[in-house]
Amino acid sequence: MDVPLYLRPRVEPPLASLLRAQTFLHSLVDALGSPLNVLIPEVVAENAARFRAVQRRHHLAGRVYYAHKANRSSSLVRRLAAEDVAAVGIDVASLEELRHALGCGFTGDRIMATGPKDAEFLWLAARVGATVNLDSPGELEQLAGLVRGHGLARVDVLVRLSGFESAAVQGGTGTRLLARRSRFGTPVREAEALLSALERHRDVVELTGVAYHLDTTGVEEKARALEQCVLFMDECRARGLAPRALDIGGGFGVGYLADAEEWERWTTALSEAVLGVRPPLTWRGHGYGLRNEGGTVRGNAALYPAHRPTAGPGYLDELLSMPAPVLGRPSATLLLEHLHDLYIEPGRSLVDQCGLSLARVLDVRPAGEEPDRYLVRLGMNAGDMSLEEHGVLMDPVLLPRGGPADGEEEPVGVFLAGNLCLEADLITRRLVHLPRLPRAGDLLAFTNTAGYAMDFHAHRAQRQPLARTVAVEPEGDSWRWCLDEDYWPLTSPGGTTA
Ligand SMILES: *Cc1c(COP(=O)(O)O)cnc(C)c1O
């Protein structure tokens, strides 16, 4: 085989030491079945502390709201509920997420209800004193009606804005401003109606802040949105409303891969394969959105930028340090001058390095027409481990059962197939290079799957088992574990119950 095109994961402690506990991981899968999700709740708390440290470094007050939608687990939510009440809250996007957060120990005053909401979700949020992050003027009317009709206490609300002018484009007719379109939030241009509705409903809702969430990695675009929100908050104040918090949403991102060069090499090779100057890198020549048009690569690769020099708390730091495009001062300075609190809603980045997904190797066979390539069938399907669905390309780590066998230590290219009778059920459409050919009984560990990959798309097609999730914590040289639903944040790292 030519040079293996690895995309090796970035793995930090304690996830790195968990991966070395191979006997422990094998015994968990023996007992609980494949697939199996493993979470380290301690890491989510450490990540929250890192985000808070960035806010503090910029002298900003505020809160980290965990975007619950990234993971269904209870252990992560309960671990965060045990954190400082002033520093850590939760962002819930459905009635069930709200019920879950309450049951895990979050009180209403630490909860932010986001996304489009139905009446039941709005009522429970208002009833428990959560902050309602309003998606639209219609939602405001509905909430106001509920509060009046049921005699509820006045509700704290944020208004989510969207449609920020994001980039100047020089065209034949002069400079034009582009606005990113979103299905969510109220376009800034239409905010006038929202302001008058807020004034009209002052007796039942109090505007405590302004929010945005942009699904992009572009930091300039976010700085622009942040500044437009600060200006909008000035406008609110001029009208006698008093918003004091700016909620800048999530999207701080995760660096999945250890090595920038491996990422560069792989993406270059994909373009070459699409052009036909090298053999395909993917199942049946899939191009991840790229195509060959007369010898030129066209299209946009639908891939997550899996190697990122700055992500998570570092990305927040970059955003806060960046000069606001019009006012010129760093975003953090703008917030400070106005005495605004900063809320953030990280999902993916808050669960960075928090867990992994394990799959048993069921079967290994030659991949047919392709020489030296193998098809590895796993005890999991594409719904159980949906990094591919989110465009994240990253190699699994091979955890052999027992020691390596002689003569099998050659790097090899494999396709990873799932356990459904469905041609499309591939864990990834990419040819994955592994340091040796796996054998039935080995485990593959997909690392860093806690954000959107381990249970977001899980289903019960063909009545295949749903993955169980366990929470683990280091205990001496070993690990202790329990089912995710049985985890409560009561044990100290020494292993004694506090
Ligand atoms: C999904 C979402 C988030 C979290 O986004 P990440 O990219 O996971 O950080 C935060 N806020 C809102 C409103 C969302 O919809």
Coordinates of C-alpha atoms and ligand atoms in Angstrom, one line a residue:
M1 CA 0.0 0.0 0.0
D2 CA 1.2 3.6 -0.6
V3 CA 1.6 6.0 2.3
P4 CA -1.3 5.6 4.7
L5 CA -3.5 8.7 4.7
Y6 CA -4.2 8.8 8.4
L7 CA -6.6 11.3 10.1
R8 CA -5.6 10.6 13.6
P9 CA -7.7 12.1 16.4
R10 CA -6.7 14.7 18.9
V11 CA -6.9 12.9 22.2
E12 CA -6.1 14.7 25.5
P13 CA -6.0 13.4 29.0
P14 CA -8.1 11.9 30.6
L15 CA -9.6 10.6 27.4
A16 CA -6.1 9.4 26.4
S17 CA -5.7 7.3 29.5
L18 CA -9.2 5.9 29.1
L19 CA -8.2 4.7 25.6
R20 CA -5.2 2.9 27.1
A21 CA -7.5 1.0 29.5
Q22 CA -8.2 -1.5 26.8
T23 CA -9.1 -4.4 29.1
F24 CA -11.6 -2.2 30.9
L25 CA -13.2 -1.1 27.7
H26 CA -13.4 -4.6 26.3
S27 CA -15.1 -5.8 29.5
L28 CA -17.6 -3.0 29.3
V29 CA -18.6 -4.0 25.8
D30 CA -18.7 -7.7 26.8
A31 CA -21.2 -6.8 29.5
L32 CA -23.3 -4.1 27.9
G33 CA -23.0 -4.8 24.2
S34 CA -22.0 -3.0 21.1
P35 CA -22.3 -0.2 20.4
L36 CA -21.5 1.5 23.7
N37 CA -21.0 5.1 24.5
V38 CA -18.6 6.1 27.3
L39 CA -18.7 9.6 28.9
I40 CA -16.3 11.3 31.3
P41 CA -18.6 13.8 33.1
E42 CA -15.6 15.5 34.8
V43 CA -14.4 16.8 31.5
V44 CA -17.6 18.8 30.7
A45 CA -17.1 20.7 34.0
E46 CA -13.4 21.4 33.2
N47 CA -14.5 22.7 29.8
A48 CA -17.1 25.0 31.4
A49 CA -14.3 26.3 33.7
R50 CA -12.1 27.1 30.6
F51 CA -14.8 29.1 29.0
R52 CA -15.5 31.0 32.2
A53 CA -11.7 31.7 32.5
V54 CA -11.7 33.4 29.1
Q55 CA -14.7 35.5 30.1
R56 CA -13.0 36.5 33.4
R57 CA -9.7 37.3 31.6
H58 CA -11.8 39.8 29.6
H59 CA -13.3 41.1 32.9
L60 CA -16.8 40.0 31.7
A61 CA -19.6 38.8 34.0
G62 CA -22.0 36.2 32.6
R63 CA -22.8 32.6 32.2
V64 CA -22.0 29.5 30.2
Y65 CA -25.3 27.8 29.1
Y66 CA -24.7 24.2 27.9
A67 CA -26.6 23.6 24.7
H68 CA -28.3 20.4 25.7
K69 CA -29.1 19.3 22.2
A70 CA -25.5 18.2 21.6
N71 CA -26.0 15.1 23.8
R72 CA -29.0 13.3 25.4
S73 CA -27.0 12.0 28.4
S74 CA -28.0 12.7 32.0
S75 CA -24.5 12.4 33.5
L76 CA -23.2 15.5 31.6
V77 CA -26.3 17.6 32.6
R78 CA -26.1 16.5 36.3
R79 CA -22.4 17.1 36.4
L80 CA -23.0 20.7 35.1
A81 CA -25.9 21.2 37.5
A82 CA -23.4 20.7 40.4
E83 CA -21.3 23.6 39.1
D84 CA -21.4 27.2 40.5
V85 CA -25.0 28.3 39.9
A86 CA -24.0 31.8 38.9
A87 CA -21.5 30.5 36.3
V88 CA -23.2 27.6 34.6
G89 CA -26.7 27.2 33.1
I90 CA -28.3 25.1 30.5
D91 CA -29.9 25.9 27.1
V92 CA -32.9 23.6 26.4
A93 CA -34.6 23.4 23.0
S94 CA -37.6 21.2 23.7
L95 CA -40.1 20.4 26.4
E96 CA -38.4 17.2 27.1
E97 CA -35.0 18.8 27.4
L98 CA -36.5 21.3 29.8
R99 CA -38.0 18.5 31.9
H100 CA -34.7 16.6 31.8
A101 CA -32.7 19.7 33.0
L102 CA -35.1 20.3 35.9
G103 CA -34.9 16.6 36.9
C104 CA -31.1 16.8 36.8
G105 CA -31.0 19.6 39.3
F106 CA -31.1 22.8 37.3
T107 CA -33.5 25.3 38.8
G108 CA -35.5 27.5 36.5
D109 CA -33.4 30.6 37.0
R110 CA -30.4 28.7 35.4
I111 CA -32.3 27.6 32.3
M112 CA -32.6 29.3 28.9
A113 CA -35.3 28.0 26.6
T114 CA -34.3 28.4 23.0
G115 CA -35.5 27.4 19.6
P116 CA -39.0 27.5 18.3
K117 CA -41.5 26.5 21.1
D118 CA -44.9 25.1 21.4
A119 CA -47.4 26.2 24.1
E120 CA -46.5 23.4 26.5
F121 CA -42.8 24.2 26.4
L122 CA -43.5 27.9 26.8
W123 CA -45.9 27.3 29.7
L124 CA -43.4 25.1 31.7
A125 CA -40.5 27.5 31.0
A126 CA -42.6 30.4 32.3
R127 CA -43.9 28.4 35.2
V128 CA -40.5 27.5 36.5
G129 CA -39.0 31.0 35.9
A130 CA -36.7 30.1 33.0
T131 CA -35.5 32.8 30.7
V132 CA -37.3 32.5 27.3
N133 CA -35.1 33.2 24.3
L134 CA -37.8 34.4 21.9
D135 CA -37.6 33.2 18.4
S136 CA -40.2 35.4 16.8
P137 CA -42.7 38.2 17.5
G138 CA -45.4 35.5 17.3
E139 CA -43.8 33.6 20.1
L140 CA -43.8 36.7 22.2
E141 CA -47.6 37.2 21.7
Q142 CA -48.2 33.5 22.6
L143 CA -46.0 33.8 25.7
A144 CA -47.7 37.0 26.8
G145 CA -51.1 35.4 26.4
L146 CA -50.1 32.4 28.5
V147 CA -48.6 34.5 31.3
R148 CA -51.8 36.6 31.4
G149 CA -54.2 33.7 31.0
H150 CA -52.6 31.6 33.7
G151 CA -51.7 34.4 36.1
L152 CA -47.9 33.6 35.9
A153 CA -45.1 35.8 37.2
R154 CA -43.4 38.2 34.8
V155 CA -41.0 36.3 32.5
D156 CA -37.5 37.2 31.7
V157 CA -37.0 37.2 27.9
L158 CA -34.2 37.6 25.4
V159 CA -34.9 38.4 21.8
R160 CA -33.0 36.3 19.2
L161 CA -31.9 38.4 16.2
S162 CA -30.8 37.1 12.8
G163 CA -30.1 38.4 9.3
F164 CA -27.1 40.4 10.3
E165 CA -25.3 42.2 7.5
S166 CA -22.3 40.0 7.1
A167 CA -20.1 40.9 4.2
A168 CA -19.6 43.7 1.8
V169 CA -19.6 42.6 -1.9
Q170 CA -18.4 44.9 -4.7
G171 CA -20.7 44.5 -7.6
G172 CA -21.7 46.5 -10.8
T173 CA -24.2 48.5 -8.8
G174 CA -21.8 49.4 -6.0
T175 CA -21.4 47.8 -2.5
R176 CA -24.0 45.5 -1.4
L177 CA -24.3 43.9 2.1
L178 CA -25.0 40.3 2.4
A179 CA -27.1 38.9 5.2
R180 CA -26.8 35.3 6.3
R181 CA -30.3 33.8 6.2
S182 CA -31.6 31.8 9.1
R183 CA -34.9 30.0 9.8
F184 CA -34.5 31.2 13.4
G185 CA -34.7 34.5 15.1
T186 CA -36.1 37.8 14.0
P187 CA -34.3 39.6 11.2
V188 CA -32.7 42.8 12.6
R189 CA -34.5 44.8 9.9
E190 CA -37.9 43.6 11.3
A191 CA -37.0 44.2 14.9
E192 CA -39.1 47.4 15.1
A193 CA -42.3 45.4 15.5
L194 CA -40.7 43.3 18.1
L195 CA -39.7 46.4 20.1
S196 CA -43.2 47.7 20.1
A197 CA -44.6 44.4 21.1
L198 CA -42.1 44.2 24.0
E199 CA -43.3 47.7 25.1
R200 CA -46.9 46.6 24.9
H201 CA -46.3 43.5 27.0
R202 CA -44.1 45.1 29.6
D203 CA -46.4 44.0 32.4
V204 CA -45.8 40.3 31.6
V205 CA -42.4 40.0 30.1
E206 CA -39.1 41.8 30.9
L207 CA -36.5 42.2 28.2
T208 CA -33.3 41.1 29.9
G209 CA -31.1 40.6 26.9
V210 CA -30.5 40.1 23.2
A211 CA -29.3 36.9 21.5
Y212 CA -27.9 35.5 18.3
H213 CA -26.6 32.1 17.3
L214 CA -24.8 31.8 14.0
D215 CA -24.1 28.4 12.5
T216 CA -20.7 29.3 11.0
T217 CA -17.0 29.1 11.9
G218 CA -16.4 32.6 10.6
V219 CA -15.2 34.7 13.5
E220 CA -15.4 38.1 11.6
E221 CA -19.1 37.4 10.9
K222 CA -19.7 36.8 14.6
A223 CA -17.9 40.0 15.6
R224 CA -20.1 41.9 13.2
A225 CA -23.3 40.3 14.7
L226 CA -22.0 41.0 18.2
E227 CA -21.5 44.7 17.4
Q228 CA -25.0 45.0 15.7
C229 CA -26.5 43.5 18.8
V230 CA -24.7 46.0 21.1
L231 CA -26.1 48.8 18.9
F232 CA -29.6 47.3 19.0
M233 CA -29.3 47.1 22.8
D234 CA -28.6 50.9 22.7
E235 CA -31.7 51.4 20.7
C236 CA -33.7 49.3 23.3
R237 CA -32.4 51.5 26.1
A238 CA -33.3 54.7 24.2
R239 CA -36.9 53.4 24.3
G240 CA -36.8 52.7 28.0
L241 CA -36.2 48.9 27.8
A242 CA -33.2 47.7 29.8
P243 CA -31.5 44.6 28.3
R244 CA -28.3 43.8 30.1
A245 CA -27.0 40.5 28.7
L246 CA -25.8 39.6 25.2
D247 CA -26.1 36.0 24.4
I248 CA -23.8 35.1 21.5
G249 CA -25.0 31.5 21.1
G250 CA -22.6 28.6 20.4
G251 CA -20.5 27.4 17.5
F252 CA -17.1 27.8 19.0
G253 CA -16.1 24.5 17.4
V254 CA -13.8 21.6 18.1
G255 CA -10.4 20.6 16.7
Y256 CA -10.9 16.9 16.1
L257 CA -7.6 16.0 14.5
A258 CA -4.1 15.9 16.0
D259 CA -2.2 16.8 12.9
A260 CA -2.7 19.7 10.5
E261 CA -0.5 18.1 7.9
E262 CA -2.6 14.9 7.8
W263 CA -5.7 17.0 7.2
E264 CA -4.0 19.0 4.4
R265 CA -2.7 15.8 2.8
W266 CA -6.1 14.1 3.0
T267 CA -8.1 17.0 1.5
T268 CA -5.5 17.4 -1.3
A269 CA -5.7 13.7 -2.0
L270 CA -9.5 13.9 -2.2
S271 CA -9.3 16.6 -4.9
E272 CA -6.8 14.5 -6.8
A273 CA -9.0 11.4 -6.5
V274 CA -12.0 13.5 -7.8
L275 CA -9.9 14.5 -10.8
G276 CA -9.0 10.9 -11.3
V277 CA -5.2 11.4 -11.0
R278 CA -5.1 9.0 -8.0
P279 CA -7.3 6.0 -7.1
P280 CA -10.6 6.8 -5.2
L281 CA -10.3 7.5 -1.5
T282 CA -13.9 6.8 -0.9
W283 CA -16.6 4.2 -1.4
R284 CA -17.6 4.2 -5.1
G285 CA -15.8 7.4 -5.7
H286 CA -18.0 9.6 -3.4
G287 CA -16.7 13.2 -3.6
Y288 CA -18.1 14.8 -0.4
G289 CA -19.6 17.5 -2.6
L290 CA -16.6 17.9 -5.0
R291 CA -16.9 16.9 -8.6
N292 CA -14.8 16.9 -11.7
E293 CA -15.9 19.3 -14.4
G294 CA -13.7 19.0 -17.4
G295 CA -10.5 18.5 -15.4
T296 CA -11.3 21.1 -12.7
V297 CA -12.5 20.4 -9.2
R298 CA -15.9 22.2 -8.6
G299 CA -18.3 22.3 -5.7
N300 CA -17.7 22.8 -2.0
A301 CA -16.6 19.9 0.2
A302 CA -19.3 19.3 2.8
L303 CA -16.7 18.7 5.5
Y304 CA -16.2 20.0 9.0
P305 CA -12.8 21.8 9.3
A306 CA -11.6 18.9 11.4
H307 CA -8.2 20.4 12.1
R308 CA -8.6 23.8 13.7
P309 CA -5.8 25.9 15.1
T310 CA -8.2 27.6 17.5
A311 CA -11.5 26.2 18.8
G312 CA -13.6 26.2 21.9
P313 CA -12.4 28.7 24.6
G314 CA -9.6 29.8 22.3
Y315 CA -12.1 30.8 19.6
L316 CA -14.1 32.8 22.2
D317 CA -10.9 34.6 23.2
E318 CA -10.3 35.4 19.5
L319 CA -13.8 36.7 19.1
L320 CA -13.6 38.9 22.2
S321 CA -10.3 40.3 21.2
M322 CA -11.3 41.1 17.6
P323 CA -12.0 44.8 16.8
A324 CA -15.7 45.5 16.2
P325 CA -15.9 46.4 12.4
V326 CA -17.6 49.8 12.9
L327 CA -16.7 51.0 16.4
G328 CA -13.2 49.6 16.1
R329 CA -12.7 48.5 19.7
P330 CA -12.4 44.9 20.7
S331 CA -15.8 43.1 21.2
A332 CA -15.0 42.6 24.9
T333 CA -14.4 46.3 25.4
L334 CA -17.7 47.1 23.8
L335 CA -19.4 44.8 26.3
L336 CA -17.5 46.2 29.2
E337 CA -18.2 49.8 28.3
H338 CA -21.9 49.0 28.3
L339 CA -21.7 46.9 31.4
H340 CA -23.3 44.0 29.5
D341 CA -23.1 40.5 30.7
L342 CA -21.9 37.9 28.2
Y343 CA -23.9 34.6 27.8
I344 CA -22.6 31.8 25.7
E345 CA -24.3 28.6 24.6
P346 CA -21.6 26.1 23.6
G347 CA -22.7 22.6 22.7
R348 CA -20.1 20.8 20.6
S349 CA -17.2 22.6 22.2
L350 CA -18.4 22.1 25.8
V351 CA -18.5 18.3 25.4
D352 CA -15.1 18.3 23.6
Q353 CA -13.0 15.3 24.8
C354 CA -15.9 14.1 27.0
G355 CA -16.4 10.7 25.5
L356 CA -16.1 8.0 22.9
S357 CA -18.2 5.4 21.1
L358 CA -17.1 1.7 21.0
A359 CA -18.0 -0.8 18.3
R360 CA -17.2 -4.5 18.1
V361 CA -15.6 -5.7 14.9
L362 CA -18.0 -8.5 13.6
D363 CA -16.5 -9.5 10.3
V364 CA -13.6 -8.6 8.0
R365 CA -13.5 -9.5 4.4
P366 CA -11.9 -8.4 1.1
A367 CA -13.7 -5.4 -0.4
G368 CA -14.4 -7.1 -3.7
E369 CA -13.0 -5.4 -6.8
E370 CA -10.5 -3.3 -4.9
P371 CA -7.3 -5.2 -4.2
D372 CA -5.7 -4.8 -0.7
R373 CA -8.9 -3.2 0.7
Y374 CA -11.2 -4.7 3.2
L375 CA -14.7 -4.3 4.4
V376 CA -15.0 -4.2 8.2
R377 CA -18.5 -4.8 9.5
L378 CA -19.2 -3.3 12.9
G379 CA -21.7 -3.9 15.7
M380 CA -23.1 -0.3 15.2
N381 CA -24.7 1.6 12.4
A382 CA -24.4 5.1 10.9
G383 CA -27.1 6.3 13.3
D384 CA -25.1 5.2 16.3
M385 CA -22.0 7.1 15.3
S386 CA -22.9 10.0 13.1
L387 CA -19.6 11.9 12.8
E388 CA -20.0 11.3 9.0
E389 CA -23.5 12.9 9.0
H390 CA -21.8 16.1 10.5
G391 CA -19.0 16.0 8.0
V392 CA -16.4 15.1 10.6
L393 CA -13.7 12.8 9.2
M394 CA -11.5 11.2 11.9
D395 CA -9.9 7.7 12.3
P396 CA -11.1 5.3 15.0
V397 CA -8.6 3.9 17.3
L398 CA -8.1 0.1 17.1
L399 CA -8.3 -1.7 20.5
P400 CA -7.2 -5.3 19.8
R401 CA -8.6 -8.2 21.8
G402 CA -5.5 -9.8 23.2
G403 CA -2.1 -9.2 21.7
P404 CA -1.3 -8.5 18.0
A405 CA -0.9 -11.5 15.8
D406 CA 2.4 -12.1 13.8
G407 CA 2.7 -10.8 10.3
E408 CA -0.4 -8.6 10.5
E409 CA 1.3 -5.3 11.4
E410 CA 1.0 -3.7 8.0
P411 CA -1.1 -0.5 7.5
V412 CA -4.3 -1.3 5.6
G413 CA -7.2 0.5 4.0
V414 CA -10.6 -0.5 5.1
F415 CA -14.2 0.6 4.6
L416 CA -16.3 0.6 7.8
A417 CA -19.8 -0.8 7.3
G418 CA -22.7 -0.8 9.8
N419 CA -25.0 -3.6 11.0
L420 CA -28.1 -2.7 8.8
C421 CA -29.1 -4.6 5.7
L422 CA -28.8 -1.4 3.7
E423 CA -26.2 -0.6 1.1
A424 CA -26.0 3.0 2.4
D425 CA -25.2 1.9 6.0
L426 CA -21.6 2.9 6.0
I427 CA -20.0 4.4 9.2
T428 CA -17.9 6.5 6.8
R429 CA -17.8 6.6 3.0
R430 CA -14.1 7.3 3.3
L431 CA -11.3 4.6 3.0
V432 CA -9.9 4.5 6.5
H433 CA -6.3 3.6 7.1
L434 CA -5.5 1.6 10.2
P435 CA -2.1 0.5 11.4
R436 CA -3.1 -3.1 10.9
L437 CA -6.1 -5.2 9.7
P438 CA -8.7 -5.6 12.5
R439 CA -10.0 -9.0 13.5
A440 CA -13.4 -10.1 14.6
G441 CA -13.6 -9.4 18.4
D442 CA -11.5 -6.3 18.3
L443 CA -13.0 -2.9 19.2
L444 CA -12.9 0.3 17.3
A445 CA -13.0 3.4 19.5
F446 CA -14.4 6.5 17.8
T447 CA -13.2 9.3 20.0
N448 CA -14.7 12.7 20.8
T449 CA -18.2 11.7 19.8
A450 CA -20.1 13.4 22.7
G451 CA -21.1 16.4 20.5
Y452 CA -23.9 15.3 18.1
A453 CA -22.3 12.0 17.1
M454 CA -23.1 9.5 19.8
D455 CA -26.8 9.7 20.2
F456 CA -28.2 12.6 18.0
H457 CA -29.3 10.3 15.2
A458 CA -29.6 7.0 17.0
H459 CA -32.6 4.9 16.0
R460 CA -34.0 1.4 16.3
A461 CA -34.2 0.4 12.6
Q462 CA -34.2 -3.4 12.3
R463 CA -34.6 -3.5 16.0
Q464 CA -30.8 -3.3 16.3
P465 CA -29.9 -2.4 19.9
L466 CA -29.6 1.2 20.9
A467 CA -26.3 2.0 22.4
R468 CA -26.1 2.1 26.2
T469 CA -24.2 5.0 27.7
V470 CA -22.0 4.7 30.7
A471 CA -20.3 7.4 32.8
V472 CA -16.7 6.8 34.0
E473 CA -14.3 8.4 36.2
P474 CA -10.6 7.6 37.1
E475 CA -10.1 5.7 40.3
G476 CA -6.5 5.1 41.2
D477 CA -4.9 3.3 38.2
S478 CA -8.3 2.1 37.0
W479 CA -11.7 3.4 36.2
R480 CA -15.1 3.2 37.9
W481 CA -18.2 3.2 35.9
C482 CA -22.0 3.3 36.1
L483 CA -24.9 3.6 33.7
D484 CA -25.4 7.1 32.5
E485 CA -28.9 7.2 34.1
D486 CA -27.5 6.2 37.4
Y487 CA -24.8 8.8 37.6
W488 CA -25.1 11.6 40.2
P489 CA -22.3 14.0 40.9
L490 CA -21.6 12.8 44.4
T491 CA -18.4 10.8 44.3
S492 CA -15.1 12.5 44.9
P493 CA -12.2 11.6 42.6
G494 CA -10.8 9.4 45.5
G495 CA -13.8 7.1 44.9
T496 CA -15.5 7.8 48.3
T497 CA -19.0 9.0 48.4
A498 CA -19.1 12.6 49.7
Ligands
LIG1 C1 -27.3 24.3 18.4 C2 -27.3 25.6 19.2 C3 -26.2 25.9 20.0 C4 -25.0 25.0 20.1 O1 -24.2 25.1 19.0 P1 -22.7 24.4 19.0 O2 -22.3 24.5 17.6 O3 -23.0 22.9 19.3 O4 -21.9 25.1 19.9 C5 -26.3 27.0 20.8 N1 -27.4 27.9 20.7 C6 -28.4 27.6 19.8 C7 -29.6 28.5 19.8 C8 -28.4 26.4 19.1 O5 -29.4 26.2 18.2

